[in-house]
Amino acid sequence: MIRESDIMTDAEVAKLAHLSLCAFQRKIRKGFKPGEIDFTKAKPMTIGDRRFWLREDVEAVIKGRVTKEDK
């Protein structure tokens, strides 16, 4: 069962990435540079205009260091 702590917002993922919320959302829209961790690989879910991330998926992307070069 998914708990509240398993779901992250853009702000929480941005903080984890050491980016401002604006910079993080801009990178989501425009894409990540080669060599950067591509957080879109975590496949966020949306409800209306809100984007949500599963903590497990975000951590897997970070641990696996999935980058745009891996596409």
JSON list of N, CA and C in Angstrom, two decimals:
[
{"chain": "A", "resi": 1, "resn": "MET", "atom": "N", "xyz": [0.84, -1.18, 0.00]},
{"chain": "A", "resi": 1, "resn": "MET", "atom": "CA", "xyz": [0.00, 0.00, 0.00]},
{"chain": "A", "resi": 1, "resn": "MET", "atom": "C", "xyz": [0.89, 1.25, 0.00]},
{"chain": "A", "resi": 2, "resn": "ILE", "atom": "N", "xyz": [0.51, 2.22, -0.80]},
{"chain": "A", "resi": 2, "resn": "ILE", "atom": "CA", "xyz": [1.29, 3.45, -0.90]},
{"chain": "A", "resi": 2, "resn": "ILE", "atom": "C", "xyz": [0.91, 4.37, 0.25]},
{"chain": "A", "resi": 3, "resn": "ARG", "atom": "N", "xyz": [1.95, 4.86, 0.93]},
{"chain": "A", "resi": 3, "resn": "ARG", "atom": "CA", "xyz": [1.75, 5.80, 2.03]},
{"chain": "A", "resi": 3, "resn": "ARG", "atom": "C", "xyz": [2.00, 7.22, 1.54]},
{"chain": "A", "resi": 4, "resn": "GLU", "atom": "N", "xyz": [1.57, 8.18, 2.32]},
{"chain": "A", "resi": 4, "resn": "GLU", "atom": "CA", "xyz": [1.77, 9.58, 1.97]},
{"chain": "A", "resi": 4, "resn": "GLU", "atom": "C", "xyz": [3.25, 9.91, 1.77]},
{"chain": "A", "resi": 5, "resn": "SER", "atom": "N", "xyz": [4.10, 9.29, 2.57]},
{"chain": "A", "resi": 5, "resn": "SER", "atom": "CA", "xyz": [5.54, 9.55, 2.47]},
{"chain": "A", "resi": 5, "resn": "SER", "atom": "C", "xyz": [6.16, 8.95, 1.21]},
{"chain": "A", "resi": 6, "resn": "ASP", "atom": "N", "xyz": [5.42, 8.11, 0.50]},
{"chain": "A", "resi": 6, "resn": "ASP", "atom": "CA", "xyz": [5.92, 7.51, -0.74]},
{"chain": "A", "resi": 6, "resn": "ASP", "atom": "C", "xyz": [5.70, 8.41, -1.95]},
{"chain": "A", "resi": 7, "resn": "ILE", "atom": "N", "xyz": [4.93, 9.48, -1.77]},
{"chain": "A", "resi": 7, "resn": "ILE", "atom": "CA", "xyz": [4.59, 10.37, -2.87]},
{"chain": "A", "resi": 7, "resn": "ILE", "atom": "C", "xyz": [5.32, 11.70, -2.67]},
{"chain": "A", "resi": 8, "resn": "MET", "atom": "N", "xyz": [5.96, 12.18, -3.74]},
{"chain": "A", "resi": 8, "resn": "MET", "atom": "CA", "xyz": [6.72, 13.43, -3.67]},
{"chain": "A", "resi": 8, "resn": "MET", "atom": "C", "xyz": [6.15, 14.45, -4.65]},
{"chain": "A", "resi": 9, "resn": "THR", "atom": "N", "xyz": [6.28, 15.71, -4.30]},
{"chain": "A", "resi": 9, "resn": "THR", "atom": "CA", "xyz": [5.89, 16.80, -5.19]},
{"chain": "A", "resi": 9, "resn": "THR", "atom": "C", "xyz": [7.11, 17.26, -5.98]},
{"chain": "A", "resi": 10, "resn": "ASP", "atom": "N", "xyz": [6.89, 18.14, -6.95]},
{"chain": "A", "resi": 10, "resn": "ASP", "atom": "CA", "xyz": [8.01, 18.72, -7.68]},
{"chain": "A", "resi": 10, "resn": "ASP", "atom": "C", "xyz": [8.98, 19.41, -6.72]},
{"chain": "A", "resi": 11, "resn": "ALA", "atom": "N", "xyz": [8.43, 20.12, -5.74]},
{"chain": "A", "resi": 11, "resn": "ALA", "atom": "CA", "xyz": [9.28, 20.86, -4.79]},
{"chain": "A", "resi": 11, "resn": "ALA", "atom": "C", "xyz": [10.18, 19.91, -4.01]},
{"chain": "A", "resi": 12, "resn": "GLU", "atom": "N", "xyz": [9.67, 18.76, -3.63]},
{"chain": "A", "resi": 12, "resn": "GLU", "atom": "CA", "xyz": [10.47, 17.80, -2.87]},
{"chain": "A", "resi": 12, "resn": "GLU", "atom": "C", "xyz": [11.55, 17.17, -3.74]},
{"chain": "A", "resi": 13, "resn": "VAL", "atom": "N", "xyz": [11.22, 16.86, -4.99]},
{"chain": "A", "resi": 13, "resn": "VAL", "atom": "CA", "xyz": [12.22, 16.28, -5.90]},
{"chain": "A", "resi": 13, "resn": "VAL", "atom": "C", "xyz": [13.27, 17.33, -6.23]},
{"chain": "A", "resi": 14, "resn": "ALA", "atom": "N", "xyz": [12.86, 18.58, -6.43]},
{"chain": "A", "resi": 14, "resn": "ALA", "atom": "CA", "xyz": [13.80, 19.66, -6.71]},
{"chain": "A", "resi": 14, "resn": "ALA", "atom": "C", "xyz": [14.78, 19.83, -5.55]},
{"chain": "A", "resi": 15, "resn": "LYS", "atom": "N", "xyz": [14.27, 19.78, -4.33]},
{"chain": "A", "resi": 15, "resn": "LYS", "atom": "CA", "xyz": [15.14, 19.91, -3.16]},
{"chain": "A", "resi": 15, "resn": "LYS", "atom": "C", "xyz": [16.14, 18.76, -3.11]},
{"chain": "A", "resi": 16, "resn": "LEU", "atom": "N", "xyz": [15.69, 17.56, -3.42]},
{"chain": "A", "resi": 16, "resn": "LEU", "atom": "CA", "xyz": [16.56, 16.40, -3.44]},
{"chain": "A", "resi": 16, "resn": "LEU", "atom": "C", "xyz": [17.66, 16.56, -4.50]},
{"chain": "A", "resi": 17, "resn": "ALA", "atom": "N", "xyz": [17.31, 17.22, -5.61]},
{"chain": "A", "resi": 17, "resn": "ALA", "atom": "CA", "xyz": [18.26, 17.44, -6.70]},
{"chain": "A", "resi": 17, "resn": "ALA", "atom": "C", "xyz": [19.12, 18.69, -6.49]},
{"chain": "A", "resi": 18, "resn": "HIS", "atom": "N", "xyz": [18.89, 19.40, -5.38]},
{"chain": "A", "resi": 18, "resn": "HIS", "atom": "CA", "xyz": [19.61, 20.65, -5.07]},
{"chain": "A", "resi": 18, "resn": "HIS", "atom": "C", "xyz": [19.38, 21.70, -6.15]},
{"chain": "A", "resi": 19, "resn": "LEU", "atom": "N", "xyz": [18.11, 21.80, -6.59]},
{"chain": "A", "resi": 19, "resn": "LEU", "atom": "CA", "xyz": [17.72, 22.80, -7.57]},
{"chain": "A", "resi": 19, "resn": "LEU", "atom": "C", "xyz": [16.56, 23.62, -7.01]},
{"chain": "A", "resi": 20, "resn": "SER", "atom": "N", "xyz": [16.41, 24.83, -7.50]},
{"chain": "A", "resi": 20, "resn": "SER", "atom": "CA", "xyz": [15.22, 25.59, -7.13]},
{"chain": "A", "resi": 20, "resn": "SER", "atom": "C", "xyz": [14.03, 24.96, -7.85]},
{"chain": "A", "resi": 21, "resn": "LEU", "atom": "N", "xyz": [12.84, 25.20, -7.33]},
{"chain": "A", "resi": 21, "resn": "LEU", "atom": "CA", "xyz": [11.64, 24.64, -7.96]},
{"chain": "A", "resi": 21, "resn": "LEU", "atom": "C", "xyz": [11.51, 25.13, -9.39]},
{"chain": "A", "resi": 22, "resn": "CYS", "atom": "N", "xyz": [11.76, 26.40, -9.63]},
{"chain": "A", "resi": 22, "resn": "CYS", "atom": "CA", "xyz": [11.66, 26.96, -10.99]},
{"chain": "A", "resi": 22, "resn": "CYS", "atom": "C", "xyz": [12.65, 26.30, -11.94]},
{"chain": "A", "resi": 23, "resn": "ALA", "atom": "N", "xyz": [13.88, 26.13, -11.50]},
{"chain": "A", "resi": 23, "resn": "ALA", "atom": "CA", "xyz": [14.91, 25.49, -12.35]},
{"chain": "A", "resi": 23, "resn": "ALA", "atom": "C", "xyz": [14.53, 24.05, -12.64]},
{"chain": "A", "resi": 24, "resn": "PHE", "atom": "N", "xyz": [14.04, 23.34, -11.63]},
{"chain": "A", "resi": 24, "resn": "PHE", "atom": "CA", "xyz": [13.65, 21.94, -11.81]},
{"chain": "A", "resi": 24, "resn": "PHE", "atom": "C", "xyz": [12.51, 21.82, -12.83]},
{"chain": "A", "resi": 25, "resn": "GLN", "atom": "N", "xyz": [11.48, 22.65, -12.67]},
{"chain": "A", "resi": 25, "resn": "GLN", "atom": "CA", "xyz": [10.34, 22.58, -13.58]},
{"chain": "A", "resi": 25, "resn": "GLN", "atom": "C", "xyz": [10.73, 23.00, -15.00]},
{"chain": "A", "resi": 26, "resn": "ARG", "atom": "N", "xyz": [11.65, 23.94, -15.13]},
{"chain": "A", "resi": 26, "resn": "ARG", "atom": "CA", "xyz": [12.14, 24.33, -16.45]},
{"chain": "A", "resi": 26, "resn": "ARG", "atom": "C", "xyz": [12.86, 23.16, -17.11]},
{"chain": "A", "resi": 27, "resn": "LYS", "atom": "N", "xyz": [13.67, 22.43, -16.34]},
{"chain": "A", "resi": 27, "resn": "LYS", "atom": "CA", "xyz": [14.38, 21.27, -16.89]},
{"chain": "A", "resi": 27, "resn": "LYS", "atom": "C", "xyz": [13.40, 20.16, -17.28]},
{"chain": "A", "resi": 28, "resn": "ILE", "atom": "N", "xyz": [12.32, 20.01, -16.53]},
{"chain": "A", "resi": 28, "resn": "ILE", "atom": "CA", "xyz": [11.30, 19.03, -16.88]},
{"chain": "A", "resi": 28, "resn": "ILE", "atom": "C", "xyz": [10.66, 19.40, -18.23]},
{"chain": "A", "resi": 29, "resn": "ARG", "atom": "N", "xyz": [10.38, 20.69, -18.42]},
{"chain": "A", "resi": 29, "resn": "ARG", "atom": "CA", "xyz": [9.76, 21.14, -19.67]},
{"chain": "A", "resi": 29, "resn": "ARG", "atom": "C", "xyz": [10.71, 21.10, -20.85]},
{"chain": "A", "resi": 30, "resn": "LYS", "atom": "N", "xyz": [11.94, 21.57, -20.66]},
{"chain": "A", "resi": 30, "resn": "LYS", "atom": "CA", "xyz": [12.88, 21.74, -21.77]},
{"chain": "A", "resi": 30, "resn": "LYS", "atom": "C", "xyz": [13.85, 20.57, -21.94]},
{"chain": "A", "resi": 31, "resn": "GLY", "atom": "N", "xyz": [13.97, 19.74, -20.93]},
{"chain": "A", "resi": 31, "resn": "GLY", "atom": "CA", "xyz": [14.87, 18.59, -21.01]},
{"chain": "A", "resi": 31, "resn": "GLY", "atom": "C", "xyz": [16.15, 18.80, -20.22]},
{"chain": "A", "resi": 32, "resn": "PHE", "atom": "N", "xyz": [16.74, 17.70, -19.86]},
{"chain": "A", "resi": 32, "resn": "PHE", "atom": "CA", "xyz": [17.99, 17.72, -19.10]},
{"chain": "A", "resi": 32, "resn": "PHE", "atom": "C", "xyz": [19.17, 17.65, -20.06]},
{"chain": "A", "resi": 33, "resn": "LYS", "atom": "N", "xyz": [20.26, 18.27, -19.69]},
{"chain": "A", "resi": 33, "resn": "LYS", "atom": "CA", "xyz": [21.46, 18.25, -20.52]},
{"chain": "A", "resi": 33, "resn": "LYS", "atom": "C", "xyz": [22.12, 16.87, -20.43]},
{"chain": "A", "resi": 34, "resn": "PRO", "atom": "N", "xyz": [22.88, 16.50, -21.47]},
{"chain": "A", "resi": 34, "resn": "PRO", "atom": "CA", "xyz": [23.61, 15.24, -21.42]},
{"chain": "A", "resi": 34, "resn": "PRO", "atom": "C", "xyz": [24.52, 15.21, -20.19]},
{"chain": "A", "resi": 35, "resn": "GLY", "atom": "N", "xyz": [24.50, 14.10, -19.47]},
{"chain": "A", "resi": 35, "resn": "GLY", "atom": "CA", "xyz": [25.32, 13.96, -18.28]},
{"chain": "A", "resi": 35, "resn": "GLY", "atom": "C", "xyz": [24.57, 14.27, -17.00]},
{"chain": "A", "resi": 36, "resn": "GLU", "atom": "N", "xyz": [23.44, 14.98, -17.10]},
{"chain": "A", "resi": 36, "resn": "GLU", "atom": "CA", "xyz": [22.63, 15.26, -15.93]},
{"chain": "A", "resi": 36, "resn": "GLU", "atom": "C", "xyz": [21.69, 14.08, -15.66]},
{"chain": "A", "resi": 37, "resn": "ILE", "atom": "N", "xyz": [21.29, 13.94, -14.42]},
{"chain": "A", "resi": 37, "resn": "ILE", "atom": "CA", "xyz": [20.31, 12.90, -14.10]},
{"chain": "A", "resi": 37, "resn": "ILE", "atom": "C", "xyz": [18.97, 13.33, -14.69]},
{"chain": "A", "resi": 38, "resn": "ASP", "atom": "N", "xyz": [18.39, 12.48, -15.51]},
{"chain": "A", "resi": 38, "resn": "ASP", "atom": "CA", "xyz": [17.12, 12.78, -16.17]},
{"chain": "A", "resi": 38, "resn": "ASP", "atom": "C", "xyz": [15.97, 12.27, -15.29]},
{"chain": "A", "resi": 39, "resn": "PHE", "atom": "N", "xyz": [15.41, 13.17, -14.50]},
{"chain": "A", "resi": 39, "resn": "PHE", "atom": "CA", "xyz": [14.36, 12.78, -13.56]},
{"chain": "A", "resi": 39, "resn": "PHE", "atom": "C", "xyz": [13.08, 12.35, -14.25]},
{"chain": "A", "resi": 40, "resn": "THR", "atom": "N", "xyz": [12.90, 12.69, -15.53]},
{"chain": "A", "resi": 40, "resn": "THR", "atom": "CA", "xyz": [11.69, 12.25, -16.23]},
{"chain": "A", "resi": 40, "resn": "THR", "atom": "C", "xyz": [11.66, 10.74, -16.39]},
{"chain": "A", "resi": 41, "resn": "LYS", "atom": "N", "xyz": [12.81, 10.09, -16.23]},
{"chain": "A", "resi": 41, "resn": "LYS", "atom": "CA", "xyz": [12.86, 8.62, -16.28]},
{"chain": "A", "resi": 41, "resn": "LYS", "atom": "C", "xyz": [12.07, 8.00, -15.12]},
{"chain": "A", "resi": 42, "resn": "ALA", "atom": "N", "xyz": [11.78, 8.79, -14.08]},
{"chain": "A", "resi": 42, "resn": "ALA", "atom": "CA", "xyz": [11.00, 8.31, -12.94]},
{"chain": "A", "resi": 42, "resn": "ALA", "atom": "C", "xyz": [9.51, 8.28, -13.28]},
{"chain": "A", "resi": 43, "resn": "LYS", "atom": "N", "xyz": [9.13, 8.77, -14.44]},
{"chain": "A", "resi": 43, "resn": "LYS", "atom": "CA", "xyz": [7.76, 8.75, -14.94]},
{"chain": "A", "resi": 43, "resn": "LYS", "atom": "C", "xyz": [6.75, 9.29, -13.93]},
{"chain": "A", "resi": 44, "resn": "PRO", "atom": "N", "xyz": [6.71, 10.61, -13.78]},
{"chain": "A", "resi": 44, "resn": "PRO", "atom": "CA", "xyz": [5.78, 11.21, -12.83]},
{"chain": "A", "resi": 44, "resn": "PRO", "atom": "C", "xyz": [4.33, 11.01, -13.27]},
{"chain": "A", "resi": 45, "resn": "MET", "atom": "N", "xyz": [3.43, 11.07, -12.30]},
{"chain": "A", "resi": 45, "resn": "MET", "atom": "CA", "xyz": [2.00, 10.99, -12.56]},
{"chain": "A", "resi": 45, "resn": "MET", "atom": "C", "xyz": [1.42, 12.39, -12.45]},
{"chain": "A", "resi": 46, "resn": "THR", "atom": "N", "xyz": [0.37, 12.67, -13.18]},
{"chain": "A", "resi": 46, "resn": "THR", "atom": "CA", "xyz": [-0.28, 13.98, -13.07]},
{"chain": "A", "resi": 46, "resn": "THR", "atom": "C", "xyz": [-1.75, 13.80, -12.75]},
{"chain": "A", "resi": 47, "resn": "ILE", "atom": "N", "xyz": [-2.23, 14.73, -11.95]},
{"chain": "A", "resi": 47, "resn": "ILE", "atom": "CA", "xyz": [-3.65, 14.85, -11.66]},
{"chain": "A", "resi": 47, "resn": "ILE", "atom": "C", "xyz": [-3.97, 16.31, -11.90]},
{"chain": "A", "resi": 48, "resn": "GLY", "atom": "N", "xyz": [-4.69, 16.58, -12.98]},
{"chain": "A", "resi": 48, "resn": "GLY", "atom": "CA", "xyz": [-4.92, 17.98, -13.36]},
{"chain": "A", "resi": 48, "resn": "GLY", "atom": "C", "xyz": [-3.59, 18.62, -13.71]},
{"chain": "A", "resi": 49, "resn": "ASP", "atom": "N", "xyz": [-3.28, 19.73, -13.07]},
{"chain": "A", "resi": 49, "resn": "ASP", "atom": "CA", "xyz": [-2.02, 20.44, -13.31]},
{"chain": "A", "resi": 49, "resn": "ASP", "atom": "C", "xyz": [-0.93, 20.03, -12.34]},
{"chain": "A", "resi": 50, "resn": "ARG", "atom": "N", "xyz": [-1.23, 19.14, -11.42]},
{"chain": "A", "resi": 50, "resn": "ARG", "atom": "CA", "xyz": [-0.27, 18.74, -10.39]},
{"chain": "A", "resi": 50, "resn": "ARG", "atom": "C", "xyz": [0.50, 17.50, -10.81]},
{"chain": "A", "resi": 51, "resn": "ARG", "atom": "N", "xyz": [1.80, 17.52, -10.58]},
{"chain": "A", "resi": 51, "resn": "ARG", "atom": "CA", "xyz": [2.66, 16.38, -10.91]},
{"chain": "A", "resi": 51, "resn": "ARG", "atom": "C", "xyz": [3.11, 15.74, -9.61]},
{"chain": "A", "resi": 52, "resn": "PHE", "atom": "N", "xyz": [3.06, 14.42, -9.56]},
{"chain": "A", "resi": 52, "resn": "PHE", "atom": "CA", "xyz": [3.48, 13.66, -8.39]},
{"chain": "A", "resi": 52, "resn": "PHE", "atom": "C", "xyz": [4.47, 12.59, -8.80]},
{"chain": "A", "resi": 53, "resn": "TRP", "atom": "N", "xyz": [5.39, 12.29, -7.89]},
{"chain": "A", "resi": 53, "resn": "TRP", "atom": "CA", "xyz": [6.46, 11.33, -8.15]},
{"chain": "A", "resi": 53, "resn": "TRP", "atom": "C", "xyz": [6.42, 10.25, -7.07]},
{"chain": "A", "resi": 54, "resn": "LEU", "atom": "N", "xyz": [6.66, 9.02, -7.45]},
{"chain": "A", "resi": 54, "resn": "LEU", "atom": "CA", "xyz": [6.82, 7.96, -6.47]},
{"chain": "A", "resi": 54, "resn": "LEU", "atom": "C", "xyz": [8.27, 7.98, -5.98]},
{"chain": "A", "resi": 55, "resn": "ARG", "atom": "N", "xyz": [8.44, 8.07, -4.69]},
{"chain": "A", "resi": 55, "resn": "ARG", "atom": "CA", "xyz": [9.78, 8.16, -4.09]},
{"chain": "A", "resi": 55, "resn": "ARG", "atom": "C", "xyz": [10.67, 7.01, -4.58]},
{"chain": "A", "resi": 56, "resn": "GLU", "atom": "N", "xyz": [10.13, 5.81, -4.64]},
{"chain": "A", "resi": 56, "resn": "GLU", "atom": "CA", "xyz": [10.90, 4.64, -5.06]},
{"chain": "A", "resi": 56, "resn": "GLU", "atom": "C", "xyz": [11.46, 4.83, -6.47]},
{"chain": "A", "resi": 57, "resn": "ASP", "atom": "N", "xyz": [10.65, 5.40, -7.38]},
{"chain": "A", "resi": 57, "resn": "ASP", "atom": "CA", "xyz": [11.10, 5.61, -8.76]},
{"chain": "A", "resi": 57, "resn": "ASP", "atom": "C", "xyz": [12.18, 6.69, -8.83]},
{"chain": "A", "resi": 58, "resn": "VAL", "atom": "N", "xyz": [12.00, 7.77, -8.08]},
{"chain": "A", "resi": 58, "resn": "VAL", "atom": "CA", "xyz": [12.99, 8.86, -8.06]},
{"chain": "A", "resi": 58, "resn": "VAL", "atom": "C", "xyz": [14.32, 8.34, -7.52]},
{"chain": "A", "resi": 59, "resn": "GLU", "atom": "N", "xyz": [14.25, 7.59, -6.44]},
{"chain": "A", "resi": 59, "resn": "GLU", "atom": "CA", "xyz": [15.48, 7.04, -5.85]},
{"chain": "A", "resi": 59, "resn": "GLU", "atom": "C", "xyz": [16.17, 6.07, -6.79]},
{"chain": "A", "resi": 60, "resn": "ALA", "atom": "N", "xyz": [15.38, 5.29, -7.54]},
{"chain": "A", "resi": 60, "resn": "ALA", "atom": "CA", "xyz": [15.97, 4.34, -8.50]},
{"chain": "A", "resi": 60, "resn": "ALA", "atom": "C", "xyz": [16.71, 5.08, -9.61]},
{"chain": "A", "resi": 61, "resn": "VAL", "atom": "N", "xyz": [16.13, 6.20, -10.07]},
{"chain": "A", "resi": 61, "resn": "VAL", "atom": "CA", "xyz": [16.79, 6.99, -11.11]},
{"chain": "A", "resi": 61, "resn": "VAL", "atom": "C", "xyz": [18.09, 7.57, -10.59]},
{"chain": "A", "resi": 62, "resn": "ILE", "atom": "N", "xyz": [18.06, 8.08, -9.36]},
{"chain": "A", "resi": 62, "resn": "ILE", "atom": "CA", "xyz": [19.27, 8.65, -8.78]},
{"chain": "A", "resi": 62, "resn": "ILE", "atom": "C", "xyz": [20.33, 7.57, -8.58]},
{"chain": "A", "resi": 63, "resn": "LYS", "atom": "N", "xyz": [19.94, 6.45, -8.00]},
{"chain": "A", "resi": 63, "resn": "LYS", "atom": "CA", "xyz": [20.90, 5.36, -7.74]},
{"chain": "A", "resi": 63, "resn": "LYS", "atom": "C", "xyz": [21.45, 4.78, -9.03]},
{"chain": "A", "resi": 64, "resn": "GLY", "atom": "N", "xyz": [20.61, 4.68, -10.04]},
{"chain": "A", "resi": 64, "resn": "GLY", "atom": "CA", "xyz": [21.05, 4.12, -11.32]},
{"chain": "A", "resi": 64, "resn": "GLY", "atom": "C", "xyz": [21.75, 5.14, -12.19]},
{"chain": "A", "resi": 65, "resn": "ARG", "atom": "N", "xyz": [21.74, 6.41, -11.72]},
{"chain": "A", "resi": 65, "resn": "ARG", "atom": "CA", "xyz": [22.34, 7.52, -12.47]},
{"chain": "A", "resi": 65, "resn": "ARG", "atom": "C", "xyz": [21.90, 7.49, -13.92]},
{"chain": "A", "resi": 66, "resn": "VAL", "atom": "N", "xyz": [20.61, 7.33, -14.13]},
{"chain": "A", "resi": 66, "resn": "VAL", "atom": "CA", "xyz": [20.06, 7.31, -15.46]},
{"chain": "A", "resi": 66, "resn": "VAL", "atom": "C", "xyz": [20.18, 8.70, -16.05]},
{"chain": "A", "resi": 67, "resn": "THR", "atom": "N", "xyz": [20.81, 8.80, -17.21]},
{"chain": "A", "resi": 67, "resn": "THR", "atom": "CA", "xyz": [21.00, 10.09, -17.86]},
{"chain": "A", "resi": 67, "resn": "THR", "atom": "C", "xyz": [20.43, 10.04, -19.27]},
{"chain": "A", "resi": 68, "resn": "LYS", "atom": "N", "xyz": [20.33, 11.20, -19.89]},
{"chain": "A", "resi": 68, "resn": "LYS", "atom": "CA", "xyz": [19.83, 11.27, -21.26]},
{"chain": "A", "resi": 68, "resn": "LYS", "atom": "C", "xyz": [20.71, 10.45, -22.21]},
{"chain": "A", "resi": 69, "resn": "GLU", "atom": "N", "xyz": [21.98, 10.30, -21.90]},
{"chain": "A", "resi": 69, "resn": "GLU", "atom": "CA", "xyz": [22.89, 9.54, -22.74]},
{"chain": "A", "resi": 69, "resn": "GLU", "atom": "C", "xyz": [22.50, 8.07, -22.81]},
{"chain": "A", "resi": 70, "resn": "ASP", "atom": "N", "xyz": [21.72, 7.60, -21.83]},
{"chain": "A", "resi": 70, "resn": "ASP", "atom": "CA", "xyz": [21.33, 6.19, -21.78]},
{"chain": "A", "resi": 70, "resn": "ASP", "atom": "C", "xyz": [20.14, 5.87, -22.66]},
{"chain": "A", "resi": 71, "resn": "LYS", "atom": "N", "xyz": [19.53, 6.89, -23.28]},
{"chain": "A", "resi": 71, "resn": "LYS", "atom": "CA", "xyz": [18.34, 6.65, -24.11]},
{"chain": "A", "resi": 71, "resn": "LYS", "atom": "C", "xyz": [18.67, 5.81, -25.30]}
]
